[in-house]
Short mmCIF file of C-alpha atoms and ligand atoms in Angstrom, two decimals:
data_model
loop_
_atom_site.label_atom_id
_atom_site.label_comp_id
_atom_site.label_asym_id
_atom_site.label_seq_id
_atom_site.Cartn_x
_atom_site.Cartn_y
_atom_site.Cartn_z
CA UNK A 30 16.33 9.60 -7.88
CA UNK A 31 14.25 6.91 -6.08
CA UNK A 32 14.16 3.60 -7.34
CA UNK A 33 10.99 2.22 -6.39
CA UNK A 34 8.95 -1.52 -7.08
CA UNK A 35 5.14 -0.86 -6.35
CA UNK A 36 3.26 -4.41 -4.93
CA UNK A 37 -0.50 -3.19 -5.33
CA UNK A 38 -3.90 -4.24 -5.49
CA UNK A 39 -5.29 -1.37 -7.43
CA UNK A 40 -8.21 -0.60 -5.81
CA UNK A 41 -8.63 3.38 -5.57
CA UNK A 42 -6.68 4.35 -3.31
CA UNK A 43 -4.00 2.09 -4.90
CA UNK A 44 -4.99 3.74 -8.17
CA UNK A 45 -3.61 7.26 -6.42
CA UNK A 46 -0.93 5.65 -4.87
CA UNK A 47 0.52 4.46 -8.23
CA UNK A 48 -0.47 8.34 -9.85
CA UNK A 49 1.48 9.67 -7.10
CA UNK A 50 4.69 7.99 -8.05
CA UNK A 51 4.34 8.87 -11.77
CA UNK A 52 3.74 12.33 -10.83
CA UNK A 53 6.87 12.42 -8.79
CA UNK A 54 10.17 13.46 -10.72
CA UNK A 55 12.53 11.99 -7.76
CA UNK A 56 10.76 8.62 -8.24
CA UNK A 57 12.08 5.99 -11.05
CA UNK A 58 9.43 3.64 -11.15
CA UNK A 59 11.33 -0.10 -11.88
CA UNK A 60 8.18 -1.74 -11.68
CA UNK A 61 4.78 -2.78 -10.48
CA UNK A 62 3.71 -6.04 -9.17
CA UNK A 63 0.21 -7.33 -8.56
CA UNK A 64 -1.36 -9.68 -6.01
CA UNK A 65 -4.99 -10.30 -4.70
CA UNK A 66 -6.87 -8.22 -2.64
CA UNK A 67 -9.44 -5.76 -2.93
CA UNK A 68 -10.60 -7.48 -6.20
CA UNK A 69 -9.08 -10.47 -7.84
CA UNK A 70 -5.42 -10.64 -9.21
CA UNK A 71 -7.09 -10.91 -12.82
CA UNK A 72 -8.63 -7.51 -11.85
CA UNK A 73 -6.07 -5.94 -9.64
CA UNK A 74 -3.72 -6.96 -12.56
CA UNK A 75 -6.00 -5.16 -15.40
CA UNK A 76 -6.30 -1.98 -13.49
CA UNK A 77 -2.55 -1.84 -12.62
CA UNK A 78 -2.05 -2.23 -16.33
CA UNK A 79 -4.89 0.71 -17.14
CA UNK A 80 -3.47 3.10 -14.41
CA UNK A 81 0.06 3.16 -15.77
CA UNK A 82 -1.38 3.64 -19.32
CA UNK A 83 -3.38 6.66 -18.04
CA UNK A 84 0.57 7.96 -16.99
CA UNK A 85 1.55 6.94 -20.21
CA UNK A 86 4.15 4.26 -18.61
CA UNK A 87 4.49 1.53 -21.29
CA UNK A 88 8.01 1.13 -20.30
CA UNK A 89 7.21 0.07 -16.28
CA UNK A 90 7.40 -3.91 -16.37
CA UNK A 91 3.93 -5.08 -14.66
CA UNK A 92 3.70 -9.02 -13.54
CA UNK A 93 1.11 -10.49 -11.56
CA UNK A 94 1.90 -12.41 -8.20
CA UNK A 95 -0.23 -13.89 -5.36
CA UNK A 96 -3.96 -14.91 -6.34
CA UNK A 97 -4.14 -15.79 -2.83
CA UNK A 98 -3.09 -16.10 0.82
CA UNK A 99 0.03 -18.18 1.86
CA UNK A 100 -1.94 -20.52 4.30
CA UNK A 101 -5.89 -19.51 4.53
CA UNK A 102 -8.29 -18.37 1.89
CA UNK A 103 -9.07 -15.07 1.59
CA UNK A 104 -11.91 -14.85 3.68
CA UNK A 105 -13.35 -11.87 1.32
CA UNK A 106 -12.64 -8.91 -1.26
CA UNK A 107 -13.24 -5.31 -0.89
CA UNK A 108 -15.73 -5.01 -3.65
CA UNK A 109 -18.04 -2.42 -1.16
CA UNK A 110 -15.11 -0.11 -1.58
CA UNK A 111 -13.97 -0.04 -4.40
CA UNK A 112 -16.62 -1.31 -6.57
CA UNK A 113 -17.32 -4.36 -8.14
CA UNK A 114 -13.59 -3.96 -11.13
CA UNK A 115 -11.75 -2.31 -8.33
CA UNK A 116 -12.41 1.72 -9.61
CA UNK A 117 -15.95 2.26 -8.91
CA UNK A 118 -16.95 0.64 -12.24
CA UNK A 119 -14.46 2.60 -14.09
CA UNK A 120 -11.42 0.37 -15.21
CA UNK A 121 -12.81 0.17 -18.68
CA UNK A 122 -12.55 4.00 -19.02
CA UNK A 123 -9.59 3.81 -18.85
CA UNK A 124 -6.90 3.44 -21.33
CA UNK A 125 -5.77 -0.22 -22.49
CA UNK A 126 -1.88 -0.28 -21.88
CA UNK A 127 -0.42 -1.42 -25.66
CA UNK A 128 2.54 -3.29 -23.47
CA UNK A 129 0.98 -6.32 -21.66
CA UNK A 130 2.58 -8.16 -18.82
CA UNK A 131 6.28 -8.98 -18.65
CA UNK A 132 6.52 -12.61 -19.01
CA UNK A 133 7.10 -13.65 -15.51
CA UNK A 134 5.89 -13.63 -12.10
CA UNK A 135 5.78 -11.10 -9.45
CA UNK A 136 8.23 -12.34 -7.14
CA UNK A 137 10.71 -13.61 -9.91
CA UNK A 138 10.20 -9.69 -11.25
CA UNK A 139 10.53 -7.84 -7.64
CA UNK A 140 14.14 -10.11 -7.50
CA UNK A 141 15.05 -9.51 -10.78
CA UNK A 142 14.98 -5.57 -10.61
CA UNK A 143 16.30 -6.29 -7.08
CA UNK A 144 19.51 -7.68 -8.57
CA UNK A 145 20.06 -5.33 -11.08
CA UNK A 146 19.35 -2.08 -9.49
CA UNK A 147 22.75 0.16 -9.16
CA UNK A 148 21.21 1.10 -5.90
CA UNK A 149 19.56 -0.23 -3.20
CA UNK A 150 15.23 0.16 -3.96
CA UNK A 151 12.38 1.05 -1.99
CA UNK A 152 9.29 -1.41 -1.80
CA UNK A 153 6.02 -0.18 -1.32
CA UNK A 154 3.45 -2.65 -0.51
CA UNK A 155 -0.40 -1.65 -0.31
CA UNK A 156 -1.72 -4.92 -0.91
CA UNK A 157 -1.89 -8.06 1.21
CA UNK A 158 2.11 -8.69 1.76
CA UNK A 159 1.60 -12.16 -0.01
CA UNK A 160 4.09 -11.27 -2.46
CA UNK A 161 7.03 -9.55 -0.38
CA UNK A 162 6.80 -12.67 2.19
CA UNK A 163 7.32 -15.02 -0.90
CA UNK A 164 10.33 -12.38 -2.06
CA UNK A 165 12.41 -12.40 1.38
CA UNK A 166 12.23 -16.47 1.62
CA UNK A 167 12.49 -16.96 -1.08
CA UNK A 168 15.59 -14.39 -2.17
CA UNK A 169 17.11 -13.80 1.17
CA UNK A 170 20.14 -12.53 -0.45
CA UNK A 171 18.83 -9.77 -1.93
CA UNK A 172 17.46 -7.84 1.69
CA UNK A 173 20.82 -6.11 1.04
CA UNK A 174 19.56 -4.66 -2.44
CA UNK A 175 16.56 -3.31 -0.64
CA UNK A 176 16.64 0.41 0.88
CA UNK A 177 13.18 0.26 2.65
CA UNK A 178 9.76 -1.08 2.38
CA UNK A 179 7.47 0.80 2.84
CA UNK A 180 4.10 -0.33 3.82
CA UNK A 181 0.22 0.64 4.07
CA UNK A 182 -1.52 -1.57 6.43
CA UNK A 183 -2.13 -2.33 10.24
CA UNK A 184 -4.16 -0.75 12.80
CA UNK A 185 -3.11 -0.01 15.72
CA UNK A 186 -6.11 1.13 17.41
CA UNK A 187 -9.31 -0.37 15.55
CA UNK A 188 -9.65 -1.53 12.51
CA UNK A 189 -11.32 -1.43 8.82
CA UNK A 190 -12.36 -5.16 7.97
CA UNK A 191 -12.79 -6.47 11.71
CA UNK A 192 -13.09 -4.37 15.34
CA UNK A 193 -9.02 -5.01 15.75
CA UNK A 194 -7.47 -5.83 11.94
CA UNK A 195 -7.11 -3.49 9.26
CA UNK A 196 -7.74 -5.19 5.65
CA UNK A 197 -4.19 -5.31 3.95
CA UNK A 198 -2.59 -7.14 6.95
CA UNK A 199 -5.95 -9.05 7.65
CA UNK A 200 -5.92 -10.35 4.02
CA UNK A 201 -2.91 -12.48 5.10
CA UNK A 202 -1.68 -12.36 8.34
CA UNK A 203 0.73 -15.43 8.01
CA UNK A 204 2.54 -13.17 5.85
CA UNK A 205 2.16 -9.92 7.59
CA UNK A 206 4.13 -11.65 10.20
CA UNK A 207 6.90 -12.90 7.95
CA UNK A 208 7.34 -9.05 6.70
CA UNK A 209 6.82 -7.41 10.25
CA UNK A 210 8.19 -9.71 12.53
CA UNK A 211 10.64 -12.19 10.89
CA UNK A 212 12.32 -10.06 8.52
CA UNK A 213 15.71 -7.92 9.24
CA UNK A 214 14.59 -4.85 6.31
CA UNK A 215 14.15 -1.32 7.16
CA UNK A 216 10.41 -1.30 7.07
CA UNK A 217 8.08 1.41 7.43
CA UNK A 218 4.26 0.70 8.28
CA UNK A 219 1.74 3.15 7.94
CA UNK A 220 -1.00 2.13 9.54
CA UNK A 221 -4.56 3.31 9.02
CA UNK A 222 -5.01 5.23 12.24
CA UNK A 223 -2.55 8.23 10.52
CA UNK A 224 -4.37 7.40 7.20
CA UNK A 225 -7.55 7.77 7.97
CA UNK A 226 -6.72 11.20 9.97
CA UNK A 227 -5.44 12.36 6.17
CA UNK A 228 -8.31 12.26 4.99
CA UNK A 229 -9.60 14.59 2.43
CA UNK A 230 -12.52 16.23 1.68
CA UNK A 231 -14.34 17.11 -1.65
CA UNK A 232 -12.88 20.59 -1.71
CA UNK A 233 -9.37 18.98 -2.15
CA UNK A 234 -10.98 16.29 -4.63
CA UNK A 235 -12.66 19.56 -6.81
CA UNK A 236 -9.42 21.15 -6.39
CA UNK A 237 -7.76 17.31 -8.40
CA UNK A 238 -10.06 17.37 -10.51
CA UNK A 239 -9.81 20.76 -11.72
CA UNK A 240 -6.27 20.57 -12.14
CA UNK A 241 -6.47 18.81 -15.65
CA UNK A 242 -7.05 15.73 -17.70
CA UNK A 243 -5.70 13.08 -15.35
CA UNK A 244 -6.79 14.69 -11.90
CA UNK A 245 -10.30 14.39 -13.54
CA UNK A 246 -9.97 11.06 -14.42
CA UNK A 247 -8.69 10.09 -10.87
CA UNK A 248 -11.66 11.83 -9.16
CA UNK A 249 -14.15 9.77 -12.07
CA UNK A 250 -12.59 6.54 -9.98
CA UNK A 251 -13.63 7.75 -6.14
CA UNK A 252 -17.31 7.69 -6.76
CA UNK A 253 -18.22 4.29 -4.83
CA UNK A 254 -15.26 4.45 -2.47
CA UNK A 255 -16.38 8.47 -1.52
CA UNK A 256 -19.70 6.95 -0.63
CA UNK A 257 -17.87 4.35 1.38
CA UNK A 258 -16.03 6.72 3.28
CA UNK A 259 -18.99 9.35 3.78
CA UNK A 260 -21.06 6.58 5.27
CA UNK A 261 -18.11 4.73 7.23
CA UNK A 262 -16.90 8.19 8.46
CA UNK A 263 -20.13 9.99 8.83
CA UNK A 264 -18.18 13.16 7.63
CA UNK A 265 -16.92 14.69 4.33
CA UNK A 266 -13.82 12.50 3.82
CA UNK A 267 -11.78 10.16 1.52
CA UNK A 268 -9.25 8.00 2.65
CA UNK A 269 -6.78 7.82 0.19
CA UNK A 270 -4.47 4.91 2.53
CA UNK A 271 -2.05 4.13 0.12
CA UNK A 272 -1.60 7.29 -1.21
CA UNK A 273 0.25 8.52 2.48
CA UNK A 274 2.46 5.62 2.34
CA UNK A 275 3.28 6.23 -1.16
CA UNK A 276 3.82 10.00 -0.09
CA UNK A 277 6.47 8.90 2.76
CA UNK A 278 8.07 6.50 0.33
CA UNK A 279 8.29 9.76 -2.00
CA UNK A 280 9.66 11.85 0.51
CA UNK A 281 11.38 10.31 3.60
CA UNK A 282 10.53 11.68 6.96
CA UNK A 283 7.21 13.25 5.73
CA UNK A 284 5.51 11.25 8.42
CA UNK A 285 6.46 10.76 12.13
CA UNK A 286 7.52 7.36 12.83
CA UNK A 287 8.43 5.58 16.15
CA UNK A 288 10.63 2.07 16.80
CA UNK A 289 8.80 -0.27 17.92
CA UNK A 290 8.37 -4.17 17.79
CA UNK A 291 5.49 -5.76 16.12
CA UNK A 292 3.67 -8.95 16.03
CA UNK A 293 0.37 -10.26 14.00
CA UNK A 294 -1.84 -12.22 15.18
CA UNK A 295 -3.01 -15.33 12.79
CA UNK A 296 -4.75 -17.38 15.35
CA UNK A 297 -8.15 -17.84 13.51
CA UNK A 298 -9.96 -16.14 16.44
CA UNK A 299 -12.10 -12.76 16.49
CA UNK A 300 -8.12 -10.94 16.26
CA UNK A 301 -6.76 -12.48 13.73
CA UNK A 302 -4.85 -9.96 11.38
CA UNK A 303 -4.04 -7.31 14.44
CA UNK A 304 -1.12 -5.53 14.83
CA UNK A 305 0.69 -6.03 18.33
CA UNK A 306 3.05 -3.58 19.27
CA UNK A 307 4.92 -3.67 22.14
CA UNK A 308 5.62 -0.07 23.32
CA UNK A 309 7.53 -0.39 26.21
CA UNK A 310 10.56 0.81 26.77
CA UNK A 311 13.87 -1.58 25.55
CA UNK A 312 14.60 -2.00 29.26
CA UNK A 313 11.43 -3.31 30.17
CA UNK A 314 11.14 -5.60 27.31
CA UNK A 315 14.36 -7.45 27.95
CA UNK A 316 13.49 -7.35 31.55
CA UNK A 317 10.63 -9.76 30.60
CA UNK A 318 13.35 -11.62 28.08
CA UNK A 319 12.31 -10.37 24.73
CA UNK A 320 15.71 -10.68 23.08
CA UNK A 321 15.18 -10.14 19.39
CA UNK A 322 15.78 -6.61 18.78
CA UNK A 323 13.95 -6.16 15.39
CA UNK A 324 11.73 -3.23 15.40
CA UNK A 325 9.60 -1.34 12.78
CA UNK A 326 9.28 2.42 11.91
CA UNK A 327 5.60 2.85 13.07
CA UNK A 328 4.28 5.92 11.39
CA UNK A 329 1.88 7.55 14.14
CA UNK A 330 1.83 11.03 12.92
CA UNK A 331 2.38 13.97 10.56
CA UNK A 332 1.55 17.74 9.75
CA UNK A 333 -1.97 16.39 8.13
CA UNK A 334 -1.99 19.43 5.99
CA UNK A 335 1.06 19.17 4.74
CA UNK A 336 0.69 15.52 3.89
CA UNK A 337 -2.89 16.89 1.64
CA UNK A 338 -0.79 19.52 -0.34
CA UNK A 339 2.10 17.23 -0.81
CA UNK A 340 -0.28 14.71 -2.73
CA UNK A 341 -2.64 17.26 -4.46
CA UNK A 342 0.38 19.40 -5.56
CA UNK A 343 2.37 16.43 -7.40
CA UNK A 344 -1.11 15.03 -8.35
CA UNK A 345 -2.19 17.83 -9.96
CA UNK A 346 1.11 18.33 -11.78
O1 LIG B 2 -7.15 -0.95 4.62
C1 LIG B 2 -6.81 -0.17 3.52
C2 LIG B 2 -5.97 -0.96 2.55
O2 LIG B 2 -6.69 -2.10 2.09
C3 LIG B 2 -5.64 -0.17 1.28
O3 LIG B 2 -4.42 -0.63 0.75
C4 LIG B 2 -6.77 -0.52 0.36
O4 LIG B 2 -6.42 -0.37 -1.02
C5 LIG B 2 -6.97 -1.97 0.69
O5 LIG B 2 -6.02 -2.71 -0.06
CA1 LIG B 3 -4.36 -1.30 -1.61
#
């Protein structure tokens, strides 16, 4: 079994991110926190609340976390995604959870089930980081209870919300930076340019939705973020982000990752939130005296295919 704490801002993509785990048998799900992002906490909160429901998880402790950035205000939400609740329109179709949230806060829960996990846990952030930056200063002691984190956001050549940043790390850069640059923790990124190539199309959606109840309900969730995507792509594709991190969390190695060291950018310039990554060799970095050795798993490609039928096949279980 994989432990596993979920830090989301549900979202669609989110919302198939979080179906993915449910639907996984190797995953034990300690818990989901919320934070701002695509819509506001209140909403991101609701809908993380309403997606477990829909997996019939009362038992998965929710709280809520970061309403906002560490140092600047959220510049803006991802309403033109997702819609204006987060799922096209659709949170209130979906079930009310009878269990409510626990009664704390995110980072209090994420350190919480840190401390009292039997093993270490795997992290999976596919929100703005807000909430994992506040859980390493804050609990520094517990980066030993953590196995991995594994991340959706970055881009490394282009990205989503501005020409450079891609809109998870862009949301708060201050604490992309803490997470990606600061921090000692095995941490995977998955950055939209391997997303985005895993796209799928509406044969793989019809395929979802004809798989039963829940696959249905998923596909009900896509409608303004399919539209997104057709227009932003110009092609027949969804870009489920989250839901290829969550997939790599699920299953180690799925994806192709390479070393390398990373920095953010949070000047308040035309690139704040991109990803720097320096890609040259160890030798020629401490040639020029970089010194700190901490480097991220950057996942730059995968057997796209494979990646689809892995998340359809547990999806439509
Ligand atoms: O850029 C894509 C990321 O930003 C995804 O996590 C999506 O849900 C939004 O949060
Ligand atoms: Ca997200």
């Amino acid at each position: 079994m994989t432990p596993l704490i979920i830090d989301t801002d549900p979202g669609v993509d989110d919302a198939f991110a979080i179906a993915l785990a449910c639907a996984s048998p190797e995953v034990d799900l300690l818990g989901v926190t919320t934070v701002f992002g695509n819509v506001g906490l209140a909403m991101t909160t609701r809908n993380a609340l309403r997606l477990l429901a829909l997996y019939g998880r009362e038992d998965v402790p929710v709280a809520a976390g970061a309403d906002r950035p560490l140092v600047f205000p959220h510049p803006h939400r991802a309403r033109y995604v997702h819609g204006q609740d987060g799922l096209s329109g659709l949170s209130d179709s979906l079930p009310e959870r009878a269990t409510g949230l626990a009664n704390t806060d995110a980072v209090s829960l994420l350190a919480s089930l840190l401390d009292r996990a039997a093993q270490p846990v795997t992290i999976v952030p596919i929100g703005p980081l807000t909430n994992i930056a506040l859980l390493l200063a804050v609990h520094p002691s517990l980066t030993g209870k953590i196995a991995r984190i594994v991340i959706m956001g970055g881009a490394m050549n282009g990205g989503n919300v501005t020409a450079g940043a891609e809109f998870n790390v862009w949301s708060d850069p201050e604490a992309a930076r803490r997470v990606l640059a600061e921090e000692e923790v095995p941490t995977v990124l998955v950055p939209m340019d391997l997303t985005v190539r895993c796209a799928v199309d509406t044969s793989w959606l019809d395929r979802l939705a004809a798989s039963g109840e829940r696959g249905r309900t998923l596909v009900s969730l896509t409608s303004v973020y399919r539209e997104h995507y057709r227009k932003s792509l110009g092609r027949d594709g969804t870009v489920l982000h989250d839901a290829v991190a969550m997939a790599e969390a699920i299953s180690p190695g799925l994806l192709k990752t390479s070393p390398m060291p990373l920095d953010v950018e949070c000047g308040q310039g035309a690139g704040r939130g991109m990803i720097i990554a320096d890609r040259r060799s160890t030798a020629a970095r401490e040639e020029s005296g970089v010194r700190r050795g901490r480097t991220v798993d950057v996942a730059l490609d995968a057997e796209l295919d494979t990646v689809r039928e892995f998340m359809l096949e547990r999806l439509s279980s």
